[in-house]
Structures are given as C-alpha cells and as structure tokens.
XYZ file of C-alpha atoms in Angstrom:
667
model
C 55.172 95.844 106.807
C 54.463 99.541 107.327
C 57.266 102.060 107.299
C 58.423 103.401 110.634
C 61.303 105.384 112.066
C 63.798 104.298 114.688
C 65.872 106.903 116.503
C 68.919 105.424 118.168
C 70.174 106.828 121.391
C 73.745 107.815 122.031
C 75.421 108.008 125.410
C 76.516 111.604 125.976
C 79.833 112.159 127.689
C 80.013 114.082 130.923
C 83.079 115.183 132.874
C 84.344 111.649 133.413
C 87.793 110.217 133.916
C 89.564 108.992 130.786
C 88.957 105.328 131.505
C 85.269 105.957 132.226
C 84.870 107.897 128.972
C 86.341 105.010 126.980
C 84.022 102.532 128.659
C 81.064 104.821 127.950
C 82.021 105.094 124.275
C 82.306 101.333 123.983
C 79.081 100.793 125.897
C 77.281 103.246 123.582
C 78.392 101.148 120.606
C 77.085 98.072 122.421
C 73.735 99.739 123.080
C 73.503 100.830 119.455
C 73.926 97.281 118.185
C 71.297 96.049 120.623
C 68.858 98.782 119.587
C 69.353 97.938 115.927
C 68.740 94.258 116.653
C 65.573 95.172 118.533
C 64.373 97.467 115.737
C 64.960 94.804 113.096
C 63.353 92.027 115.117
C 63.734 88.285 114.512
C 64.481 87.119 111.002
C 65.509 84.136 108.927
C 67.117 83.923 105.518
C 67.416 81.192 102.913
C 70.536 80.453 100.837
C 69.946 79.043 97.358
C 71.832 75.837 96.621
C 72.008 72.804 94.393
C 72.141 72.512 90.623
C 73.005 75.708 88.776
C 73.502 77.634 92.021
C 76.204 75.255 93.254
C 77.773 75.165 89.788
C 78.486 78.894 90.079
C 79.630 78.680 93.697
C 80.563 75.698 95.882
C 81.248 73.278 93.004
C 84.059 75.554 91.840
C 85.962 74.801 95.046
C 86.469 71.256 93.742
C 88.037 72.489 90.508
C 86.857 72.476 86.909
C 87.308 70.579 83.652
C 88.707 72.356 80.588
C 87.742 71.799 76.953
C 90.277 68.982 76.663
C 88.737 67.070 79.535
C 91.611 67.875 81.900
C 90.722 68.398 85.547
C 92.049 71.673 86.903
C 92.161 72.756 90.545
C 90.301 75.614 92.182
C 92.240 78.844 91.875
C 91.902 81.216 94.811
C 91.186 84.723 93.462
C 94.333 86.827 93.529
C 92.702 89.977 94.838
C 91.219 89.996 98.309
C 88.208 91.863 96.957
C 87.312 89.001 94.614
C 87.020 86.737 97.650
C 84.192 88.725 99.254
C 81.345 86.714 97.599
C 82.982 83.488 98.810
C 83.391 84.851 102.344
C 79.785 86.015 102.450
C 78.389 82.745 101.129
C 80.435 80.567 103.500
C 79.526 82.734 106.485
C 75.810 82.707 105.697
C 75.805 78.929 105.305
C 77.017 78.714 108.917
C 74.889 81.526 110.339
C 72.252 80.561 112.944
C 69.690 82.816 111.212
C 69.777 80.586 108.140
C 66.745 78.416 107.492
C 66.517 75.386 105.214
C 62.805 76.013 104.693
C 62.271 78.807 102.135
C 58.704 79.333 103.357
C 60.165 80.649 106.646
C 62.601 83.062 105.009
C 62.403 86.845 105.159
C 65.238 87.149 102.636
C 66.860 84.962 99.982
C 70.587 85.042 99.281
C 71.705 83.996 95.783
C 75.388 82.917 95.734
C 77.647 83.403 92.700
C 81.454 83.420 92.572
C 81.668 85.419 89.349
C 85.372 86.218 89.514
C 86.401 82.635 90.311
C 84.118 81.224 87.615
C 85.485 83.674 85.049
C 89.069 82.557 85.711
C 88.092 78.870 85.749
C 86.958 78.821 82.148
C 88.323 78.381 78.623
C 88.509 81.556 76.563
C 87.744 81.853 72.889
C 88.249 84.789 70.556
C 90.335 87.917 70.975
C 89.954 91.345 72.509
C 86.446 92.416 73.343
C 85.076 89.469 71.362
C 86.578 87.019 73.850
C 84.120 84.622 75.429
C 84.690 82.490 78.506
C 82.776 79.384 77.590
C 82.180 77.552 80.861
C 81.626 80.759 82.812
C 78.969 82.059 80.449
C 77.267 78.683 80.415
C 77.215 78.540 84.228
C 75.863 82.082 84.460
C 73.121 81.422 81.907
C 71.943 78.314 83.780
C 72.146 80.227 87.076
C 69.830 82.908 85.716
C 67.435 80.316 84.333
C 67.246 78.511 87.665
C 66.626 81.801 89.476
C 63.770 82.763 87.167
C 62.274 79.296 87.550
C 62.188 79.611 91.339
C 58.681 80.129 92.723
C 60.211 82.126 95.573
C 61.770 84.540 93.101
C 58.548 84.783 91.098
C 56.500 85.471 94.229
C 57.827 89.027 94.665
C 59.822 89.405 91.441
C 63.056 89.164 93.420
C 62.216 92.024 95.789
C 63.445 89.940 98.735
C 66.537 88.546 96.988
C 70.143 89.555 97.642
C 73.359 89.154 95.620
C 76.946 90.023 96.615
C 79.337 91.606 94.103
C 83.099 91.470 94.557
C 84.253 93.592 91.613
C 86.431 96.670 91.934
C 85.887 98.594 88.694
C 83.623 98.921 85.691
C 85.842 97.020 83.249
C 86.089 93.876 85.339
C 82.489 93.906 86.559
C 81.215 93.919 82.989
C 83.572 91.120 81.967
C 82.648 88.993 84.977
C 78.930 89.248 84.274
C 77.463 91.743 86.737
C 75.388 93.239 83.919
C 73.851 89.817 83.227
C 73.144 89.353 86.932
C 71.421 92.733 86.943
C 69.166 91.562 84.108
C 68.406 88.265 85.841
C 67.616 89.943 89.170
C 65.411 92.575 87.559
C 64.525 95.938 89.050
C 63.720 94.782 92.554
C 66.642 92.733 93.868
C 69.354 93.986 96.240
C 73.114 93.942 95.762
C 76.100 94.292 98.068
C 78.903 96.336 96.505
C 82.152 98.049 97.506
C 81.155 101.291 95.817
C 77.923 103.091 94.970
C 78.725 103.318 91.275
C 76.046 102.546 88.720
C 78.721 101.952 86.093
C 80.078 99.075 88.182
C 76.667 97.544 88.696
C 75.085 97.641 85.266
C 72.901 100.603 86.254
C 71.526 98.843 89.309
C 69.175 101.137 91.247
C 71.386 102.614 93.987
C 68.487 102.665 96.428
C 68.741 98.877 96.290
C 72.527 98.785 96.611
C 74.291 98.279 99.939
C 77.906 99.241 100.540
C 79.902 96.334 101.952
C 83.418 96.555 103.405
C 86.463 95.700 101.349
C 88.161 92.478 102.436
C 90.862 93.588 104.847
C 94.489 92.506 104.723
C 94.750 88.983 106.129
C 97.115 89.950 108.937
C 94.924 92.839 110.087
C 91.655 90.900 109.988
C 93.091 87.866 111.770
C 94.698 89.993 114.483
C 91.567 92.066 115.104
C 89.173 89.130 115.089
C 91.478 86.976 117.190
C 91.718 89.642 119.875
C 87.957 90.087 120.108
C 87.295 86.336 120.232
C 89.752 85.915 123.091
C 88.413 88.934 124.934
C 84.868 87.605 124.661
C 85.921 84.162 125.867
C 87.736 85.833 128.762
C 84.655 87.821 129.749
C 82.639 84.611 129.925
C 84.774 83.410 132.861
C 83.439 84.429 136.293
C 85.749 87.263 137.431
C 88.123 86.571 140.300
C 88.305 90.197 141.334
C 86.530 92.884 139.363
C 88.684 95.630 140.874
C 85.809 98.097 140.587
C 85.415 97.597 136.823
C 81.806 97.116 135.806
C 81.585 93.913 133.790
C 79.908 94.349 130.450
C 80.148 90.786 129.232
C 80.187 90.033 125.539
C 76.823 91.513 124.629
C 78.561 94.071 122.437
C 79.406 91.463 119.828
C 76.994 88.677 120.661
C 73.874 89.900 118.856
C 72.051 86.763 117.763
C 74.842 84.337 118.582
C 76.248 82.407 121.491
C 79.383 83.407 123.349
C 82.163 80.891 123.649
C 82.879 79.782 127.184
C 86.410 79.432 128.474
C 87.089 76.283 130.440
C 90.790 76.689 131.125
C 91.617 76.758 134.813
C 94.828 78.677 134.259
C 94.081 81.604 131.955
C 96.930 83.395 130.242
C 98.044 86.958 130.913
C 95.960 89.621 129.218
C 99.103 90.936 127.546
C 99.154 87.870 125.311
C 95.872 88.987 123.766
C 97.370 92.078 122.186
C 97.676 92.330 118.435
C 100.521 90.048 117.315
C 102.067 92.810 115.234
C 102.273 95.187 118.190
C 105.657 95.436 119.841
C 106.066 93.744 123.243
C 107.156 97.033 124.757
C 103.943 98.692 123.599
C 101.829 95.993 125.187
C 103.678 96.214 128.480
C 103.206 99.981 128.676
C 99.404 99.825 128.555
C 97.630 102.013 131.096
C 95.761 98.929 132.230
C 97.836 96.737 134.513
C 99.619 94.277 132.234
C 99.110 91.585 134.824
C 95.325 91.758 134.720
C 94.257 88.190 134.190
C 91.939 86.865 131.520
C 88.544 86.434 133.108
C 88.902 89.377 135.452
C 87.914 92.139 133.015
C 84.902 92.778 130.789
C 85.069 92.939 127.020
C 84.647 96.701 127.282
C 87.639 96.981 129.613
C 89.737 94.791 127.327
C 88.840 96.908 124.301
C 89.559 100.122 126.218
C 92.921 98.714 127.224
C 93.804 97.922 123.624
C 92.708 101.391 122.497
C 95.154 102.974 124.966
C 98.218 101.138 123.690
C 100.769 103.770 122.574
C 101.280 104.475 118.886
C 104.748 105.353 117.593
C 103.773 106.753 114.178
C 101.655 109.899 114.191
C 100.463 109.670 110.574
C 100.920 106.831 108.097
C 100.401 106.713 104.350
C 102.365 104.474 101.993
C 100.942 103.659 98.584
C 101.482 103.557 94.866
C 100.338 106.506 92.813
C 97.305 105.688 90.714
C 97.579 107.103 87.189
C 93.943 106.174 86.568
C 92.871 108.171 89.616
C 94.520 111.281 88.220
C 93.148 110.634 84.752
C 89.612 109.686 85.751
C 88.948 111.923 88.749
C 91.826 114.399 89.190
C 92.832 112.662 92.412
C 96.542 112.547 93.160
C 97.785 110.480 96.067
C 101.088 112.324 95.775
C 99.517 115.371 97.438
C 99.657 113.514 100.756
C 103.447 113.779 100.634
C 103.019 117.414 101.674
C 102.330 116.016 105.147
C 105.572 114.056 105.433
C 107.158 116.716 107.684
C 104.496 116.171 110.311
C 106.348 114.952 113.443
C 106.769 111.159 113.500
C 104.891 110.722 110.227
C 105.642 108.017 107.637
C 104.519 109.144 104.185
C 105.628 107.838 100.826
C 103.904 107.607 97.445
C 105.544 105.717 94.623
C 104.746 107.032 91.139
C 104.692 103.977 88.897
C 104.095 104.234 85.136
C 101.493 101.452 84.956
C 98.239 101.057 86.901
C 98.586 98.410 89.559
C 96.637 96.590 92.220
C 97.864 95.442 95.599
C 98.446 91.714 95.539
C 98.525 89.362 98.493
C 102.011 87.960 98.307
C 104.360 87.466 101.206
C 107.968 88.470 100.792
C 111.082 88.067 102.914
C 111.353 91.761 103.722
C 111.982 92.150 107.423
C 109.926 94.148 109.871
C 111.315 97.327 111.375
C 112.732 96.795 114.883
C 109.913 96.742 117.418
C 111.837 99.011 119.746
C 111.751 101.960 117.395
C 109.246 103.599 115.129
C 109.461 102.979 111.378
C 111.961 105.289 109.789
C 111.176 107.516 106.861
C 114.402 106.539 105.155
C 114.143 104.779 101.820
C 115.290 101.515 103.373
C 112.163 101.136 105.474
C 109.426 102.760 103.410
C 106.562 100.490 102.495
C 105.124 99.511 99.194
C 103.009 96.620 98.101
C 103.394 93.485 96.077
C 101.604 94.475 92.910
C 100.304 93.047 89.665
C 99.327 94.692 86.378
C 95.711 95.649 85.788
C 93.644 94.056 83.049
C 94.707 94.231 79.421
C 91.425 96.042 78.809
C 92.412 98.947 81.055
C 95.967 99.065 79.757
C 94.679 99.331 76.203
C 92.524 102.273 77.229
C 95.712 104.101 78.108
C 97.417 103.078 74.899
C 99.666 100.691 76.814
C 99.287 97.147 75.470
C 101.912 94.780 76.851
C 101.742 92.002 74.275
C 105.438 91.329 74.598
C 105.861 89.730 78.027
C 109.636 90.113 77.812
C 109.230 93.860 77.275
C 106.810 93.987 80.188
C 109.295 92.137 82.376
C 112.081 94.557 81.458
C 109.884 97.531 82.279
C 109.045 96.078 85.674
C 112.737 95.486 86.372
C 113.424 99.136 85.550
C 110.675 100.170 87.941
C 112.261 98.093 90.696
C 115.428 100.162 90.649
C 113.484 103.276 91.631
C 111.338 101.609 94.256
C 111.943 101.495 97.964
C 112.307 98.212 99.785
C 109.073 96.268 99.577
C 107.538 94.785 102.664
C 105.066 91.983 103.129
C 101.468 92.308 104.241
C 102.747 91.569 107.752
C 104.930 94.661 107.637
C 102.069 96.745 106.236
C 99.886 95.562 109.119
C 102.611 96.383 111.649
C 102.763 99.969 110.456
C 98.972 100.272 110.476
C 98.827 99.039 114.076
C 101.616 101.462 115.011
C 99.997 104.572 113.497
C 97.568 107.044 115.039
C 96.077 108.667 111.913
C 95.720 107.320 108.370
C 94.676 109.577 105.466
C 91.971 108.034 103.277
C 92.639 108.934 99.661
C 90.991 107.536 96.550
C 91.989 104.418 94.680
C 91.401 104.418 90.931
C 87.866 105.367 91.964
C 86.658 106.954 95.221
C 87.052 103.766 97.293
C 89.969 101.564 98.291
C 90.765 98.810 100.772
C 92.708 101.259 102.921
C 89.510 102.459 104.624
C 88.845 99.058 106.189
C 92.503 98.264 106.877
C 92.931 101.505 108.821
C 89.704 101.084 110.761
C 90.467 97.540 111.908
C 94.028 98.453 112.882
C 92.852 101.386 114.987
C 94.451 104.002 112.755
C 91.974 106.886 112.957
C 90.605 107.656 109.462
C 91.331 111.090 108.038
C 89.060 111.732 105.052
C 90.884 113.647 102.324
C 88.073 115.368 100.458
C 84.469 114.286 100.084
C 84.736 111.479 97.544
C 83.977 108.726 100.055
C 80.867 110.673 101.016
C 79.466 110.224 97.505
C 80.396 113.734 96.367
C 82.745 115.128 93.758
C 83.758 118.557 95.028
C 86.798 120.384 93.606
C 89.429 119.349 92.732
C 87.443 116.194 91.887
C 86.117 115.872 88.346
C 83.871 113.057 87.058
C 85.572 110.640 84.693
C 85.582 107.174 83.173
C 85.265 104.110 85.396
C 82.961 105.509 88.074
C 80.027 107.818 88.623
C 79.248 110.448 91.215
C 76.758 108.787 93.560
C 75.565 111.865 95.434
C 75.550 112.714 99.119
C 72.622 110.355 99.784
C 74.810 107.405 98.691
C 78.136 107.521 100.571
C 80.662 104.772 99.853
C 81.018 103.928 103.552
C 79.918 100.501 104.806
C 77.104 100.433 107.360
C 77.066 104.227 107.745
C 74.030 105.288 109.745
C 73.544 101.759 111.034
C 76.366 100.078 112.958
C 79.083 102.640 112.238
C 78.975 106.433 112.418
C 81.687 107.557 110.008
C 80.931 111.215 110.734
C 82.952 110.886 113.944
C 86.168 111.146 111.986
C 87.887 114.310 110.653
C 87.798 115.535 107.083
C 90.736 117.337 105.447
C 89.957 119.974 102.823
C 91.289 118.380 99.633
C 91.236 121.624 97.665
C 93.270 123.342 100.351
C 95.754 120.473 100.363
C 96.169 120.588 96.586
C 96.427 124.372 96.292
C 98.627 124.993 99.337
C 102.341 124.568 99.988
C 103.745 121.842 102.281
C 103.791 124.407 105.077
C 100.152 125.246 104.418
C 99.350 121.531 104.426
C 100.820 121.090 107.905
C 98.781 124.034 109.188
C 95.724 122.582 107.515
C 96.247 119.217 109.227
C 96.780 120.879 112.600
C 93.546 122.856 112.306
C 91.662 119.839 110.947
C 92.531 117.813 114.055
C 91.856 120.715 116.422
C 88.073 120.157 116.793
C 88.767 116.503 117.560
C 91.179 117.499 120.324
C 88.795 120.076 121.826
C 86.375 117.323 122.744
C 89.082 115.794 124.913
C 90.065 119.015 126.672
C 92.703 119.877 124.086
C 94.501 116.531 124.515
C 94.991 115.194 120.993
C 96.266 111.776 122.070
C 93.263 111.303 124.345
C 90.958 112.325 121.494
C 92.552 109.759 119.184
C 92.311 107.104 121.901
C 88.584 107.786 122.229
C 88.117 107.493 118.473
C 90.102 104.261 118.519
C 87.957 102.837 121.319
C 84.868 103.391 119.183
C 86.565 101.770 116.189
C 87.589 98.706 118.167
C 84.111 98.352 119.648
C 82.515 98.284 116.194
C 85.206 96.706 114.031
C 83.782 93.177 113.889
C 81.046 94.492 111.602
C 83.767 95.170 109.003
C 85.424 91.737 109.208
C 84.432 88.773 107.038
C 86.606 86.273 108.848
C 90.088 84.852 109.291
C 91.851 82.090 107.409
C 91.122 81.424 103.746
C 87.709 82.377 102.396
C 86.921 78.805 101.266
C 88.315 77.186 104.447
C 87.737 79.839 107.138
C 88.851 79.577 110.750
C 86.206 81.930 112.104
C 83.817 84.611 110.896
C 83.266 88.252 111.668
C 79.885 89.970 111.348
C 80.278 91.616 107.927
C 78.276 88.966 106.062
C 75.431 89.039 108.547
C 75.402 92.830 108.443
C 74.765 92.677 104.683
C 71.658 90.549 105.254
C 70.456 92.803 108.059
C 71.053 95.981 106.044
C 68.960 94.498 103.224
C 66.215 93.578 105.692
C 66.101 97.156 106.988
C 65.343 98.181 103.399
C 62.900 95.351 102.727
C 60.990 96.066 105.940
C 61.136 99.786 105.205
C 62.692 100.676 108.555
C 64.382 104.086 108.508
C 67.076 104.564 111.133
C 68.208 107.978 112.323
C 71.240 107.860 114.586
C 71.368 110.546 117.275
C 75.066 111.216 117.818
C 76.801 113.221 120.504
C 80.227 114.865 120.377
C 80.874 113.819 116.783
C 84.163 115.097 115.418
C 82.559 115.661 112.029
C 79.068 116.884 111.346
C 76.868 114.231 109.769
C 77.295 114.890 106.072
C 73.848 113.563 105.269
C 72.006 114.779 108.318
C 71.839 118.583 108.527
C 70.381 121.275 106.339
C 73.111 123.434 104.917
C 72.840 127.161 105.401
C 72.731 129.447 102.391
C 75.688 131.762 102.030
C 75.276 135.138 100.373
C 77.588 136.412 97.705
C 79.983 134.713 95.343
C 83.609 135.616 95.621
C 86.669 133.453 95.252
C 87.158 130.082 96.907
C 89.814 130.364 99.609
C 89.946 126.860 101.081
C 92.931 127.183 103.404
C 91.879 130.483 104.968
C 88.277 129.268 105.281
C 89.405 126.092 107.008
C 91.672 127.929 109.437
C 88.953 130.437 110.354
C 86.365 127.704 110.813
C 88.635 125.654 113.072
C 87.800 127.804 116.083
C 84.072 127.149 115.539
C 82.273 123.791 115.814
C 83.388 121.426 113.091
C 79.877 121.294 111.669
C 80.258 124.928 110.540
C 83.523 124.069 108.842
C 81.943 121.118 107.072
C 78.950 123.135 105.860
C 81.170 125.997 104.728
C 83.352 123.547 102.834
C 80.419 121.955 101.032
C 78.761 125.312 100.305
C 81.847 126.859 98.782
C 82.839 123.725 96.900
C 79.348 123.428 95.427
C 79.344 127.083 94.374
C 82.779 126.768 92.838
C 81.594 123.711 90.920
C 78.483 125.578 89.769
C 80.584 128.528 88.582
C 82.891 126.195 86.690
C 79.907 124.491 85.069
C 78.390 127.843 84.113
C 81.696 129.019 82.674
C 81.969 125.854 80.574
C 78.422 126.340 79.299
C 79.186 129.941 78.347
C 82.365 128.894 76.551
C 80.461 126.183 74.672
C 77.765 128.665 73.693
C 80.369 131.178 72.524
C 82.125 128.512 70.476
C 78.822 127.456 68.904
C 78.010 131.063 68.069
C 81.433 131.574 66.510
C 81.024 128.441 64.436
C 77.612 129.568 63.263
C 78.942 133.013 62.374
C 81.779 131.477 60.391
C 79.382 129.213 58.532
C 77.109 132.169 57.701
C 79.960 134.323 56.390
C-alpha cells in the first residue's frame, strides 16, 4: 500500500462557558479516534495458536510439570508489567477484529508469556551459567514453529507482532527477548514499555511500539468501570436532556458494540464515581448529583467526573532508586523540594537496595475521606516492595546469599520507613491529587505515568527523559540507552494521545536550585497552562483532566486478573492498530490547538547565537511570560549546547591525558 499522510483535525476552543469547553475537549478526542479509525480502514488480525505457540502461552495457565514429574500450578507473575503479554493475548483472542483464517489477516500476533515460562521451569547451573530447562525448550520449539509457518515466510515476518513485558535489560535477556529477536528477524514488530535497544536485543526502534505499563489494579478497575457504566447509561433513551447535547458512546466504541442498559430503574449518577473518591467529593460535583443514568451523554458524564474537586495539589510518594542515580544521574529525592507547595503530599524513601513495587494488599487503613492526606509520617505512602534480581544486586556488589542477613537488613529498613499503605490507598491518593510529577524509574520509564493518567492526576514531566532525550543532568548509563527525540517513551503519542498537552518542569533548574527556587519554578511551569483558562489554574487542570478521561481507555488492558479478566480496555487493540499504521505506511500528523506544551517532535528549533553559561531557573522564569513553545525550545537548545560543551571538554581532557602519557613514554 502506498505511503500517505493523514492530518487530524483538532477542535479549537472559543470563548465558551466552562462546561461547553470541557464537552468540546472530550468531543475533539472522540473525533480524533474516529478519524484514526477512518484513516486506518478495516482490518483483521490472526493470533497464532496450537502446538509450540500454546506451550509458551495458554498451556502455562494449566500449570507445568517439573523434572521429578510433579505437577505444579500456574504462578501469576508478581510484577504487573510481566502480565502485559498475557493481557494482550487474552484481549486479542476476544477481539472482534480477530480472524481464524490467516489468509484474511493484515497482521499476525505471536503470543509468548516469557516471564511466566521462565518462572515455571527447573533451573540448572549457577550464576550466569544457569539454564531454565523447560523454558528454553519451549522457546526453541516456539521459534521453530514460527519459522516453519508459511505466513511468516511469506513476508519474512514483516507483518508479525510480538509483545514484550520486561522492565530492564537484565531480565529481558534472561527471559529470552534476544532469542525472540533472532527468531523474528529484522522485519517483525514488538510492543515494549521503553524504546531501549538494550532491552530488546538491538531490535530496530522503527519497528518498536511503546505500550502502556499495566496500571495498578484499583486504578484500572475504577477507571474502566466508570466508563463502562457511563457508556451503558448513554445507550438508554434520555428522559430529559436538559439542554445537554447527547454524544452517545461513539468516543469509545470504535469497532465494537455498545452495551445496552435494560434496567427500568437506573441508579443515581453519583454511584458511578470512582470508588476511591470520597462521598463528599462526589456530592459536590458541579453537575447535579441527582442527574439520572440515561439522561446524560458519555461526554457529559466524563466532564462531570473531571470537575470533581481534588484535595491534594501535588502528589509524589515513591522509593528512591539507587540504580537511577547510578545509571542516569536521576534522583527522585529532588522532588522533595516541592513538598512546601500548598496542599502537596511529597515523600521519597531512600532505601539501600534497589526495589520494585509489588502488588500486595496490606491492612493499612485509608486516610479519612473527609480530609486530605496529611504529610505527617503516619500517613505518607510507600509501596509493598521486593528485591530486584540477584543479577542486578551482584552488579552493585550486594549479593544476598544469606537469607537471614537479608531479612535482618529489611527489618532494619522497616524502622526508618513510614507507614505502608496498600494499592487501594495509593489509588485513593492518585484520585485525590491534581498534579503528579513524572520522574524516572531505574530507567526513563515507570508505571507512574499510566497510574497518574488514569486517575486524572495531571502529568508533570520532570526533565526530558520520557521524550527520548538525555539532557543535563541526565547522563547515559548501564541498563538503558538514549532513544532520541524521534522515539519518545510515551504510549500512543501522536496517535490517540497527545502528551505534549502536559507541562514540563526543567529538571536542571530543579536540581541546581534551592527549595524556594523549586517552588518558583513550579509556579512558572504551570503558568502557561493557567493562561489558557483565563488565569484560572483549577479550570486549566480540569480541562486537562477531561482530555485524560476521554482518552484513558486506550491505556487500560482490562480489569480483573490477566488470565481471567472481567472486561478489557483498548490498550491491546491499540497495539495492533499502531503496528498496522506502520505496516500500511500511514503517517499521522496531529494538528493540536492550545497545547500546554509545544510538540517536542513537531517544530523546528531556532538557532541561538552565542555560548554563555546555562542558567536554567532564570531562563525558565523569563520564558514563562512567553508562549510555552519558546520555553521548551530554549530549554532544549541550551541543554543540547551544555551537553555538547561537556562532551567537547571531555574530549579535550582525554586528548591532553593521551598527550601527557605519550610525552612521559618518550622521556
């Protein structure tokens, strides 16, 4: 199919009332999805199954047999991220675009639960010589079956797609992503959380597609449940529209049927609010709390949810990542400079060992719904955590062979930690917050991006790492690679979601400034966002939230357990569609209006004369009065020049050292 360009329209905002603006924003998101569907056209995909393909996927759900002949049950992957391939496979099996006839398919999906298979296997050997017998055997047969497929041979895998659920280079190599890369060849496509060649066995990034992290269970279930109920409500003939233009469920019904509600006595709309939101917040919605289900459109329901009050102005609670500091000079602790922001909840725990958030419910109670979370140590959040792999710990010279010693160290850590809360409590704070800083994990990406988006906590980019860049204070390191501005780590950017709408905080200014400077920096960073709402910051955040809620289903895999789901979001289908845009060579340029952040990958940067020192805070403050695009371009220009000067200085120092060595050798 020949290459062609699709320019998406965007509804520009005039001098409308607040409610009308929200409906226009939501309707623009609806129109964008419909335009993308029209540009892509009809399609069908085929999911490989049977034999070696089932052995590395669905058969694992029934358990496995160890070397002694003992039957062992299926073990659900501990990390949410490891469940992404299972979510995607299960969703695609149930998708109406799936065909059972491969001759009809425009794309072929090849399932593989690498992480589950790796854990459901006997290990032999020690250290890096360890082999996982059953897993390696399954993977070898999987690759053989793929190469034997006439459909794979037809185009050398150029229309084949694989989903990766790994979160760093160490684990991806152990789980077999490098082998998959060899089996798929140079032409296949891969879904990945991060555009990092080191994760993907040097997979061509032009054939990689960023997929969303798997959100916290409570957040995904709440978000998806609300939208399903709102869509069902909109399917009921309205009793009294009250002047609200019905938009139906077209926003989220691309290529699928809308559920019809048959109940003759629909419940109050207030019962559709997020379950973690306080009852008082629901009752204080600008939309009449007594509006009945079936009397409002999906757009009106989403706008109503976006206007629910938020008690926390800024929320960030996390564990410090030693690897992030070591590998990329990224310190989450810098966000603590913002803790004096009014009504903010900020806390970063500095633990001695690298950890990952683990899905484990505790008995920690929620903060009272009638008050905002306190910043006292008794209510600060942290996560249930588990140690990283032995491989990574050894890299740091920390090998915990003695489990008793490890246990004692963890007990010592507990004494310095604040009260831990469950995922439910984490979700409650996310749903209560207006702005959430997005800071790196061990590498540029983390699950926080998706959690914040689904909960309606407006993303605040801290630095340019998520945009594929590594501007100061970032430095390249082990475990990840700089992707480049053409490969941002943001799911569906330029397609279903425009991430450039959200503000970006100058990371260098945050690091180099005092806490007082940081507060000024935050104020000026949010200023351009507020200007688009007549200087009303809360209204500006509400508008951003309305857009997030209108598009959030594209970031949700589903609710329930991945292997026994209750319902699905659109994330899995979006992966297929994103691959088809590439396969069909359709380039999409989104025309945005009133973006809060200039499109990082869309405008030509202006050249700036002269060198001079890099003054990030002053530059940011001065640029705040101008359009944000000027601030963004100035930031990138100066950061790039500072990086170039640092590189040149290092080259000069290396040359001088080489010359000195040569002189010494000669003498």
